[in-house]
């Protein structure tokens, strides 16, 4: 079968819309702001570049490599948390929000990074971890030594246990990382004490966002970093801030993990109070002359709930978490993109499209055929071809886009990390039943040789690099016109030239089963071939860029895609 996608009839996405959308003269959507259409590069600091040879990436390492991010074509960076932290969850366990972890550098290094980025025209988005802090945060330490019912304990969720001497958790709630969502404390005399709520690890006690002290403190955190020139925040697990005063059992089984996108409503997630907090943050951000961007990590159970976070006075955008989960299937992609786009417009906003993050399996591995025989580094593998095509599609969508470091190199999930080198709390809290997220967080390969391929001056890095990464290093790929890195550079350069800042429309053209044909404007189309046969393009179509070379002059190969301009 060779499908013909040359037809020109347009289907507006509004056919699928359940709710009214904003009109083009809406004040929020017409004013072009810097994050509209921006490409945001996610820097996972521990694994980006190491300047002081301790095997862990740091701020100075990032400063040295800023030109790489700029030349890739990014407009902004989202940097994983760099605050003081015991690092039990990669920095998502903060013990001081007003300073930088010595592992990463100093406050002066952070300022230098912000300034150097701005000189290059790169915006800086930090990661705000507000649902919880570290158990080493001074607040939590004093809560532990304060009595039941004290104002120190009011900043968290302390409850008495059930059963004899309160030795059972207050209820059956489960953590996202596995195990109970409650941890028992010890009193000063060594007897069992109250329990505290931790949605993630027990080193990450949840903060009580109904408490004005917590709210005012985070206003100051935002201002502290905005005043230093930071351009926005990615808001970590933000829906978890909303909690109801209801401590019923929810019917969890002992081995369950709480999954916000799967479970029915629970009192400890996505409760109404979160929206008041978001409006408050937006008011803090709006005081600044240059626009500050609030980008949510919002994982909720349905799209209507998501749209609520994108209301005019709340977040400007959210990451398209659902797209990190779709399989290689045309209908799934079409449905998910349409739904997310509509949700963002309903909420007066734009989506930030992303296919992966430091929490997800690498795209190349996700799309690989099960049991694939070829080496993961071979760009001819199914996974590589599909990942390249999927990025071509994601980069064609209206809105911002986010690329997790290493996706532009086609890095794959590393699965053979020795047991004693694994770090992710998920691995340990599930008694190793869940492998966790270490496999996508491996230090980047910069050079073809040398200790840790240019990541650090030493060979031993905090997570071990696999063999074979010299072949996919930045240096290797810069020398190869057909590499995934060069493809990303071409796509991003083209994207910034051909799409305007405030055009949020797209449509799906009729196409054969298994083919997606996305149209923007009068003569741009992105065609992705999910079928097992080549797809013929129209005679008047000019290929702007293709994810892999066309299989013949006028055919898009299997697992490939192309951006086309109608002549
Ligand atoms: C989401 C972050 O992306 C993830 O890495 C972290 O473990 C959890 N939130 C808890 O902060």
Coordinates of C-alpha atoms and ligand atoms in Angstrom, one line a residue:
X1 CA 0.0 0.0 0.0
X2 CA 1.3 3.5 -0.8
X3 CA -0.9 6.0 0.9
X4 CA -1.6 9.3 -0.8
X5 CA -1.6 12.3 1.5
X6 CA -1.8 14.9 -1.1
X7 CA -5.4 15.8 -0.4
X8 CA -5.9 19.4 0.7
X9 CA -9.2 19.4 2.7
X10 CA -8.9 20.8 6.2
X11 CA -10.4 19.4 9.4
X12 CA -10.2 21.9 12.1
X13 CA -9.3 20.6 15.5
X14 CA -12.3 22.3 16.9
X15 CA -14.4 19.4 15.6
X16 CA -13.2 17.5 18.7
X17 CA -13.5 20.4 21.1
X18 CA -15.8 19.9 24.0
X19 CA -15.5 23.4 25.4
X20 CA -15.4 26.9 23.8
X21 CA -11.9 28.2 23.0
X22 CA -10.5 31.6 23.2
X23 CA -10.7 33.9 20.2
X24 CA -7.6 35.3 18.5
X25 CA -8.3 38.7 20.0
X26 CA -8.1 37.4 23.5
X27 CA -5.6 39.6 25.4
X28 CA -3.7 36.6 26.8
X29 CA -3.1 34.7 23.6
X30 CA -2.4 37.5 21.2
X31 CA 0.4 39.2 23.0
X32 CA 3.5 37.3 21.8
X33 CA 5.4 36.4 24.9
X34 CA 8.9 34.9 25.0
X35 CA 7.8 31.3 25.9
X36 CA 5.3 31.0 23.0
X37 CA 7.0 28.8 20.5
X38 CA 10.2 28.6 22.7
X39 CA 12.3 25.5 22.7
X40 CA 13.2 24.7 26.3
X41 CA 16.1 22.4 26.9
X42 CA 15.9 20.4 30.1
X43 CA 19.2 20.3 31.9
X44 CA 19.5 17.5 34.4
X45 CA 22.4 19.2 36.2
X46 CA 24.0 16.1 37.8
X47 CA 24.5 14.6 34.3
X48 CA 25.2 17.5 32.1
X49 CA 28.8 18.5 32.5
X50 CA 31.3 18.2 35.4
X51 CA 33.8 21.0 35.8
X52 CA 35.4 20.0 39.1
X53 CA 36.0 16.3 38.3
X54 CA 34.0 14.9 41.2
X55 CA 31.9 12.8 38.7
X56 CA 28.8 14.9 39.1
X57 CA 27.7 17.7 36.8
X58 CA 27.7 21.3 38.1
X59 CA 26.9 24.9 37.3
X60 CA 30.3 25.8 35.9
X61 CA 30.2 22.7 33.7
X62 CA 26.9 24.0 32.4
X63 CA 28.3 27.5 31.8
X64 CA 31.1 26.0 29.7
X65 CA 28.6 24.2 27.5
X66 CA 26.1 27.0 27.1
X67 CA 27.1 27.5 23.5
X68 CA 26.1 23.9 22.7
X69 CA 22.6 24.6 23.9
X70 CA 22.4 27.9 22.0
X71 CA 23.7 26.3 18.8
X72 CA 21.2 23.5 19.2
X73 CA 18.6 26.2 18.7
X74 CA 17.1 26.3 22.2
X75 CA 15.6 29.5 23.6
X76 CA 15.5 28.6 27.2
X77 CA 16.7 26.0 29.7
X78 CA 14.8 24.3 32.5
X79 CA 17.5 23.3 35.1
X80 CA 16.8 20.6 37.6
X81 CA 16.9 21.7 41.3
X82 CA 20.3 23.2 42.2
X83 CA 19.4 24.1 45.8
X84 CA 21.0 22.8 49.0
X85 CA 19.9 19.2 49.4
X86 CA 21.0 15.9 50.8
X87 CA 20.3 14.6 47.3
X88 CA 18.2 11.6 48.2
X89 CA 16.0 12.3 45.2
X90 CA 18.4 14.0 42.9
X91 CA 17.8 17.5 44.5
X92 CA 14.0 17.2 44.6
X93 CA 14.5 17.2 48.4
X94 CA 15.5 20.7 49.2
X95 CA 16.9 21.8 52.6
X96 CA 17.7 25.4 51.7
X97 CA 15.8 27.2 48.9
X98 CA 17.9 30.3 49.1
X99 CA 21.3 28.8 48.3
X100 CA 23.0 26.4 45.9
X101 CA 24.2 23.0 46.8
X102 CA 28.0 22.8 47.1
X103 CA 27.8 19.8 44.8
X104 CA 26.8 22.2 42.0
X105 CA 28.7 25.4 43.0
X106 CA 27.8 28.6 44.7
X107 CA 25.3 31.3 44.6
X108 CA 27.8 33.4 42.7
X109 CA 28.1 30.6 40.1
X110 CA 24.3 30.6 39.8
X111 CA 24.4 34.3 39.1
X112 CA 27.1 33.9 36.6
X113 CA 25.1 31.2 34.8
X114 CA 22.0 33.4 34.7
X115 CA 23.9 36.4 33.3
X116 CA 25.9 34.3 30.8
X117 CA 22.7 32.6 29.6
X118 CA 21.1 36.0 29.1
X119 CA 24.0 37.3 27.2
X120 CA 23.6 34.4 24.8
X121 CA 19.9 35.0 24.5
X122 CA 18.9 31.9 26.6
X123 CA 16.2 32.2 29.3
X124 CA 16.6 30.4 32.6
X125 CA 13.8 28.4 34.2
X126 CA 14.4 26.9 37.6
X127 CA 12.6 24.0 39.3
X128 CA 10.4 24.9 42.2
X129 CA 9.9 21.9 44.6
X130 CA 7.1 23.2 46.7
X131 CA 4.9 20.2 47.6
X132 CA 7.6 19.0 50.0
X133 CA 11.0 19.9 51.3
X134 CA 13.8 17.7 52.6
X135 CA 13.6 16.1 56.0
X136 CA 16.8 18.0 56.7
X137 CA 15.1 21.4 56.2
X138 CA 15.3 23.3 59.5
X139 CA 11.5 23.5 59.6
X140 CA 11.2 19.7 59.6
X141 CA 14.0 19.3 62.1
X142 CA 12.3 21.6 64.6
X143 CA 8.9 19.9 63.9
X144 CA 10.5 16.6 65.0
X145 CA 11.6 18.1 68.3
X146 CA 8.3 20.0 68.9
X147 CA 5.3 18.6 70.6
X148 CA 2.1 17.2 68.9
X149 CA -0.1 20.1 67.9
X150 CA 2.7 22.7 67.9
X151 CA 2.9 25.4 65.3
X152 CA 6.1 23.7 64.0
X153 CA 4.2 20.5 63.2
X154 CA 1.4 22.6 61.6
X155 CA 3.8 23.3 58.7
X156 CA 3.6 19.6 57.7
X157 CA 1.0 16.8 58.0
X158 CA 1.6 15.1 61.4
X159 CA -1.1 12.6 62.5
X160 CA -1.4 10.0 65.2
X161 CA -1.1 6.4 64.2
X162 CA -3.8 3.7 64.5
X163 CA -3.8 0.5 66.5
X164 CA -2.1 -0.2 69.8
X165 CA 0.3 2.6 70.7
X166 CA -0.3 4.2 67.3
X167 CA 2.0 1.8 65.6
X168 CA -0.1 1.5 62.4
X169 CA -0.1 4.4 59.9
X170 CA -3.0 6.8 60.1
X171 CA -4.6 5.3 57.0
X172 CA -3.8 3.1 53.9
X173 CA -2.5 5.9 51.6
X174 CA 0.4 4.9 49.4
X175 CA 3.4 6.9 48.1
X176 CA 4.1 7.6 44.4
X177 CA 7.5 6.0 45.0
X178 CA 6.0 2.9 46.6
X179 CA 5.4 1.9 50.2
X180 CA 3.2 3.7 52.7
X181 CA 2.8 7.5 52.4
X182 CA 3.3 7.8 56.1
X183 CA 6.5 7.6 58.2
X184 CA 6.6 7.2 61.9
X185 CA 8.7 9.5 64.1
X186 CA 10.3 8.8 67.5
X187 CA 9.7 10.9 70.6
X188 CA 12.7 12.3 72.5
X189 CA 12.4 9.4 75.0
X190 CA 12.7 6.8 72.2
X191 CA 9.0 5.8 72.2
X192 CA 7.1 5.7 68.9
X193 CA 5.8 9.1 67.9
X194 CA 3.4 10.6 65.4
X195 CA 3.4 9.9 61.7
X196 CA 4.1 12.4 58.9
X197 CA 2.8 12.3 55.3
X198 CA 5.2 11.9 52.5
X199 CA 3.8 11.5 49.0
X200 CA 7.2 10.6 47.6
X201 CA 10.2 9.4 49.7
X202 CA 10.2 9.6 53.5
X203 CA 13.0 12.1 53.2
X204 CA 10.5 14.4 51.5
X205 CA 7.8 15.4 54.0
X206 CA 4.8 17.2 52.4
X207 CA 4.3 20.8 53.4
X208 CA 1.0 22.0 54.6
X209 CA -0.1 24.6 52.0
X210 CA -3.1 25.7 54.0
X211 CA -0.6 27.3 56.3
X212 CA 0.2 31.0 55.7
X213 CA 3.8 30.6 56.9
X214 CA 4.4 28.1 54.1
X215 CA 2.7 30.3 51.5
X216 CA 4.6 33.5 52.5
X217 CA 7.9 31.6 52.6
X218 CA 7.5 30.4 49.0
X219 CA 6.5 33.9 47.9
X220 CA 10.0 34.9 49.1
X221 CA 11.6 32.0 47.3
X222 CA 10.1 33.1 44.0
X223 CA 11.1 36.7 44.6
X224 CA 14.6 35.7 45.6
X225 CA 15.3 34.0 42.3
X226 CA 13.2 36.3 40.1
X227 CA 15.3 39.2 41.5
X228 CA 18.4 37.4 40.4
X229 CA 17.1 37.3 36.8
X230 CA 15.5 33.9 36.6
X231 CA 12.8 33.9 33.9
X232 CA 10.5 31.3 35.3
X233 CA 9.8 28.1 37.2
X234 CA 8.9 24.6 36.3
X235 CA 6.6 23.7 39.2
X236 CA 7.4 20.3 40.5
X237 CA 4.4 17.9 41.2
X238 CA 2.3 21.0 41.6
X239 CA -1.1 19.3 41.8
X240 CA 0.0 17.6 45.0
X241 CA -0.1 20.9 46.8
X242 CA -3.9 20.7 46.9
X243 CA -5.1 18.5 49.8
X244 CA -8.5 18.2 51.6
X245 CA -9.0 17.6 55.3
X246 CA -10.2 14.1 54.9
X247 CA -8.2 11.1 56.1
X248 CA -10.3 8.2 55.1
X249 CA -8.8 4.9 53.8
X250 CA -8.8 4.9 50.0
X251 CA -8.8 1.2 49.3
X252 CA -5.1 0.8 48.5
X253 CA -3.6 -2.7 48.5
X254 CA -0.3 -3.2 50.3
X255 CA 1.8 -3.2 47.1
X256 CA 0.0 -0.4 45.3
X257 CA 1.8 2.8 44.2
X258 CA -0.3 5.9 44.0
X259 CA -0.5 7.0 40.3
X260 CA -2.1 10.5 39.9
X261 CA -3.1 9.8 36.3
X262 CA -4.8 6.5 37.2
X263 CA -6.5 6.7 40.6
X264 CA -9.9 8.0 41.3
X265 CA -10.0 11.3 43.2
X266 CA -8.1 11.1 46.5
X267 CA -8.0 13.8 49.3
X268 CA -4.3 14.3 49.1
X269 CA -4.0 15.3 45.4
X270 CA -5.4 17.9 43.0
X271 CA -7.8 19.4 45.6
X272 CA -9.2 22.8 45.0
X273 CA -6.8 24.7 47.3
X274 CA -4.0 24.4 44.7
X275 CA -5.6 26.9 42.5
X276 CA -5.5 29.6 45.1
X277 CA -1.8 29.0 45.5
X278 CA -1.2 29.2 41.7
X279 CA -3.1 32.5 41.5
X280 CA -0.9 33.8 44.3
X281 CA 2.3 32.8 42.6
X282 CA 1.1 34.4 39.4
X283 CA 0.5 37.6 41.2
X284 CA 4.1 37.5 42.6
X285 CA 5.4 36.8 39.0
X286 CA 3.3 39.6 37.4
X287 CA 5.0 42.3 39.4
X288 CA 8.1 41.9 37.2
X289 CA 8.5 43.9 34.0
X290 CA 10.0 41.0 32.0
X291 CA 7.5 38.1 31.8
X292 CA 8.0 35.3 34.3
X293 CA 7.0 31.9 33.1
X294 CA 5.1 29.4 35.3
X295 CA 5.3 26.0 33.7
X296 CA 3.5 23.2 35.5
X297 CA 4.3 19.6 36.0
X298 CA 0.6 18.7 36.3
X299 CA -0.2 15.0 36.2
X300 CA -4.0 14.6 36.8
X301 CA -6.5 12.0 36.0
X302 CA -8.3 13.8 33.1
X303 CA -8.1 16.6 30.7
X304 CA -10.8 18.8 32.2
X305 CA -8.8 18.8 35.5
X306 CA -5.7 19.7 33.5
X307 CA -7.4 22.7 31.9
X308 CA -8.3 24.1 35.3
X309 CA -4.5 24.7 35.9
X310 CA -4.3 26.7 32.7
X311 CA -6.9 29.3 33.5
X312 CA -5.9 32.9 32.7
X313 CA -4.6 33.8 36.1
X314 CA -2.9 30.5 36.9
X315 CA -0.2 28.7 34.9
X316 CA 0.9 29.9 31.4
X317 CA 1.6 26.3 30.3
X318 CA 2.1 22.7 31.4
X319 CA 4.3 19.9 30.1
X320 CA 2.5 17.4 28.0
X321 CA 3.0 14.5 30.3
X322 CA 0.6 12.3 28.4
X323 CA 2.8 12.5 25.3
X324 CA 5.6 10.8 27.3
X325 CA 3.3 7.8 27.6
X326 CA 1.8 7.3 24.1
X327 CA 2.8 4.3 22.1
X328 CA 3.9 4.3 18.4
X329 CA 0.4 4.6 17.0
X330 CA -1.1 7.3 14.8
X331 CA -4.5 7.4 16.4
X332 CA -3.0 7.6 19.9
X333 CA -0.8 10.5 18.9
X334 CA -3.6 12.3 17.1
X335 CA -6.0 11.9 20.0
X336 CA -3.5 12.9 22.6
X337 CA -2.2 16.0 20.7
X338 CA -5.7 17.2 19.9
X339 CA -6.9 16.7 23.5
X340 CA -4.0 18.4 25.1
X341 CA -4.0 21.3 22.6
X342 CA -7.7 21.8 23.2
X343 CA -7.3 21.7 26.9
X344 CA -4.6 24.4 26.8
X345 CA -6.7 26.7 24.6
X346 CA -9.8 26.1 26.8
X347 CA -7.7 27.3 29.7
X348 CA -6.4 30.3 27.7
X349 CA -2.9 28.8 27.4
X350 CA -0.5 26.9 25.3
X351 CA 0.9 23.4 25.8
X352 CA 4.7 22.7 26.2
X353 CA 5.2 19.6 24.1
X354 CA 7.6 17.1 25.4
X355 CA 8.2 13.4 24.7
X356 CA 10.5 12.6 27.6
X357 CA 12.1 13.9 30.8
X358 CA 14.4 12.8 33.6
X359 CA 11.5 10.7 34.9
X360 CA 10.7 8.8 31.7
X361 CA 12.2 6.1 29.6
X362 CA 14.3 7.4 26.8
X363 CA 12.1 7.9 23.6
X364 CA 14.4 5.7 21.5
X365 CA 13.9 2.8 23.9
X366 CA 10.2 3.4 24.4
X367 CA 9.5 3.1 20.7
X368 CA 11.9 0.2 20.0
X369 CA 10.3 -3.0 18.9
X370 CA 10.2 -5.5 21.7
X371 CA 13.1 -8.0 21.4
X372 CA 14.8 -5.9 18.8
X373 CA 18.0 -7.6 17.8
X374 CA 20.1 -4.7 16.5
X375 CA 22.5 -2.7 18.7
X376 CA 20.7 0.2 20.5
X377 CA 23.3 2.7 19.1
X378 CA 22.5 1.9 15.5
X379 CA 20.4 4.8 14.1
X380 CA 18.7 2.4 11.7
X381 CA 16.9 0.7 14.6
X382 CA 13.2 1.1 14.7
X383 CA 13.4 3.0 18.0
X384 CA 15.7 5.6 16.5
X385 CA 13.7 6.1 13.4
X386 CA 10.5 6.5 15.4
X387 CA 12.0 8.8 17.9
X388 CA 13.3 11.1 15.2
X389 CA 9.9 11.1 13.5
X390 CA 8.1 11.7 16.8
X391 CA 10.3 14.8 17.5
X392 CA 9.6 16.1 14.0
X393 CA 5.9 15.9 14.9
X394 CA 6.3 17.4 18.4
X395 CA 8.4 20.3 17.0
X396 CA 5.7 21.1 14.4
X397 CA 3.0 21.7 17.1
X398 CA 1.9 25.2 18.1
X399 CA 3.1 26.0 21.6
X400 CA 6.5 25.6 23.3
X401 CA 8.5 22.5 23.2
X402 CA 10.8 20.8 25.7
X403 CA 13.8 18.6 24.9
X404 CA 15.3 16.5 27.7
X405 CA 19.1 16.6 27.4
X406 CA 20.5 13.7 25.4
X407 CA 17.3 13.2 23.4
X408 CA 19.0 15.2 20.6
X409 CA 21.7 12.6 20.6
X410 CA 19.3 9.7 20.4
X411 CA 20.6 8.3 23.7
X412 CA 18.8 5.2 24.8
X413 CA 17.7 3.9 28.2
X414 CA 20.6 2.2 30.0
X415 CA 19.2 -1.0 31.6
X416 CA 22.3 -2.8 32.8
X417 CA 23.3 -0.4 35.7
X418 CA 24.8 -2.6 38.5
X419 CA 22.6 -2.9 41.5
X420 CA 25.1 -1.2 43.8
X421 CA 25.3 1.9 41.6
X422 CA 21.5 2.5 41.3
X423 CA 20.3 5.7 43.1
X424 CA 16.6 6.1 42.4
X425 CA 14.5 5.9 45.6
X426 CA 11.8 4.2 43.6
X427 CA 14.0 1.2 43.1
X428 CA 14.6 0.8 46.8
X429 CA 11.1 1.7 48.0
X430 CA 9.5 -1.0 45.7
X431 CA 12.1 -3.6 46.9
X432 CA 13.6 -3.5 43.4
X433 CA 10.3 -4.4 41.7
X434 CA 10.4 -1.2 39.8
X435 CA 13.7 -0.4 38.1
X436 CA 13.3 3.4 38.5
X437 CA 14.6 6.3 36.5
X438 CA 18.4 6.0 36.6
X439 CA 18.5 4.6 33.1
X440 CA 17.6 8.0 31.5
X441 CA 19.9 10.0 33.8
X442 CA 23.3 8.8 32.6
X443 CA 26.0 11.5 32.3
X444 CA 26.2 12.9 28.7
X445 CA 28.9 11.8 26.3
X446 CA 30.6 14.9 24.9
X447 CA 33.8 13.5 23.3
X448 CA 34.9 10.4 21.4
X449 CA 37.4 9.4 24.1
X450 CA 38.9 10.4 27.4
X451 CA 37.6 9.6 30.9
X452 CA 33.8 9.6 30.8
X453 CA 33.8 10.8 27.2
X454 CA 34.4 14.5 28.2
X455 CA 31.7 14.6 30.8
X456 CA 34.2 14.8 33.6
X457 CA 38.0 14.6 34.1
X458 CA 37.5 11.3 35.9
X459 CA 36.3 8.0 34.6
X460 CA 34.0 7.2 37.5
X461 CA 30.8 9.2 37.2
X462 CA 27.9 9.2 39.6
X463 CA 26.0 6.8 37.3
X464 CA 28.2 4.7 35.0
X465 CA 28.1 5.4 31.2
X466 CA 27.5 2.3 29.1
X467 CA 29.9 1.1 26.4
X468 CA 29.1 2.4 22.9
X469 CA 28.4 6.0 23.8
X470 CA 31.6 7.2 22.0
X471 CA 29.7 6.5 18.8
X472 CA 26.9 8.8 19.8
X473 CA 28.9 11.5 21.5
X474 CA 28.4 15.2 20.7
X475 CA 31.8 15.3 18.9
X476 CA 31.0 12.2 16.8
X477 CA 27.6 13.6 15.8
X478 CA 28.8 17.1 15.0
X479 CA 31.0 15.5 12.4
X480 CA 28.2 13.5 10.8
X481 CA 25.7 15.4 8.7
X482 CA 23.2 12.5 9.0
X483 CA 23.3 12.3 12.8
X484 CA 20.4 12.8 15.1
X485 CA 22.1 15.9 16.6
X486 CA 22.3 17.5 13.2
X487 CA 18.7 16.6 12.5
X488 CA 17.6 18.4 15.7
X489 CA 19.7 21.4 14.8
X490 CA 18.0 21.6 11.4
X491 CA 14.5 21.2 12.8
X492 CA 15.0 23.9 15.4
X493 CA 16.5 26.4 13.0
X494 CA 13.6 25.8 10.6
X495 CA 11.0 25.9 13.4
X496 CA 12.1 29.4 14.5
X497 CA 12.1 30.6 10.9
X498 CA 8.7 29.3 9.7
X499 CA 6.3 29.5 12.7
X500 CA 5.1 32.7 14.0
X501 CA 4.9 33.5 17.7
X502 CA 1.1 33.8 18.1
X503 CA -0.3 31.3 15.6
X504 CA -1.9 28.6 17.7
X505 CA -3.9 26.9 15.0
X506 CA -3.4 23.5 13.4
X507 CA -5.6 20.9 11.7
X508 CA -5.4 17.3 10.7
X509 CA -5.8 16.5 7.1
X510 CA -7.6 13.4 5.9
X511 CA -5.0 10.7 5.4
X512 CA -4.7 7.0 5.1
X513 CA -5.0 4.8 8.2
X514 CA -1.7 5.0 10.1
X515 CA -0.6 8.3 8.6
X516 CA -0.7 11.6 10.3
X517 CA -0.8 14.8 8.3
X518 CA -0.8 17.9 10.4
X519 CA -1.3 21.3 8.7
X520 CA -0.3 24.7 9.9
X521 CA -1.0 27.7 7.7
X522 CA -1.7 27.6 4.0
X523 CA 1.3 25.6 2.9
X524 CA 3.0 23.7 5.7
X525 CA 2.4 20.1 6.6
X526 CA 4.1 17.6 8.8
X527 CA 3.4 14.0 7.6
X528 CA 4.4 11.0 9.8
X529 CA 4.2 7.5 8.6
X530 CA 3.2 4.9 11.2
X531 CA 2.3 2.3 8.6
X532 CA 4.5 -0.6 7.4
X533 CA 4.7 0.8 3.9
X534 CA 6.2 4.0 2.3
X535 CA 3.9 7.0 1.9
X536 CA 3.8 8.9 -1.3
X537 CA 3.8 12.7 -1.1
X538 CA 2.1 15.1 -3.5
X539 CA 3.9 16.2 -6.7
X540 CA 3.7 19.8 -5.5
X541 CA 5.2 19.0 -2.1
X542 CA 8.7 20.2 -1.4
X543 CA 10.5 18.5 1.5
X544 CA 11.8 21.0 4.1
X545 CA 13.3 18.4 6.4
X546 CA 12.8 14.6 6.9
X547 CA 13.5 12.6 10.0
X548 CA 15.4 10.0 7.8
X549 CA 16.2 10.2 4.1
X550 CA 13.1 9.6 1.9
X551 CA 12.9 6.0 0.8
X552 CA 12.7 7.2 -2.8
X553 CA 12.4 10.6 -4.3
X554 CA 8.7 11.0 -3.3
X555 CA 8.2 8.5 -0.6
X556 CA 8.4 8.9 3.2
X557 CA 9.8 5.6 4.6
X558 CA 8.4 3.4 7.3
X559 CA 8.7 5.0 10.8
X560 CA 9.7 8.3 9.3
X561 CA 8.2 11.7 8.8
X562 CA 8.8 14.9 6.9
X563 CA 7.9 18.6 7.0
X564 CA 6.5 19.6 3.6
X565 CA 5.8 22.9 1.9
X566 CA 3.3 23.0 -0.9
X567 CA 4.7 24.9 -3.8
Ligands
LIG1 C1 8.7 15.1 39.9 C2 10.2 15.2 39.5 O1 10.3 15.3 38.1 C3 10.8 13.9 40.0 O2 12.1 13.7 39.5 C4 10.7 13.9 41.5 O3 11.2 12.7 42.0 C5 9.3 14.1 42.0 N1 8.6 15.2 41.3 C6 9.3 14.5 43.5 O4 9.8 15.8 43.7

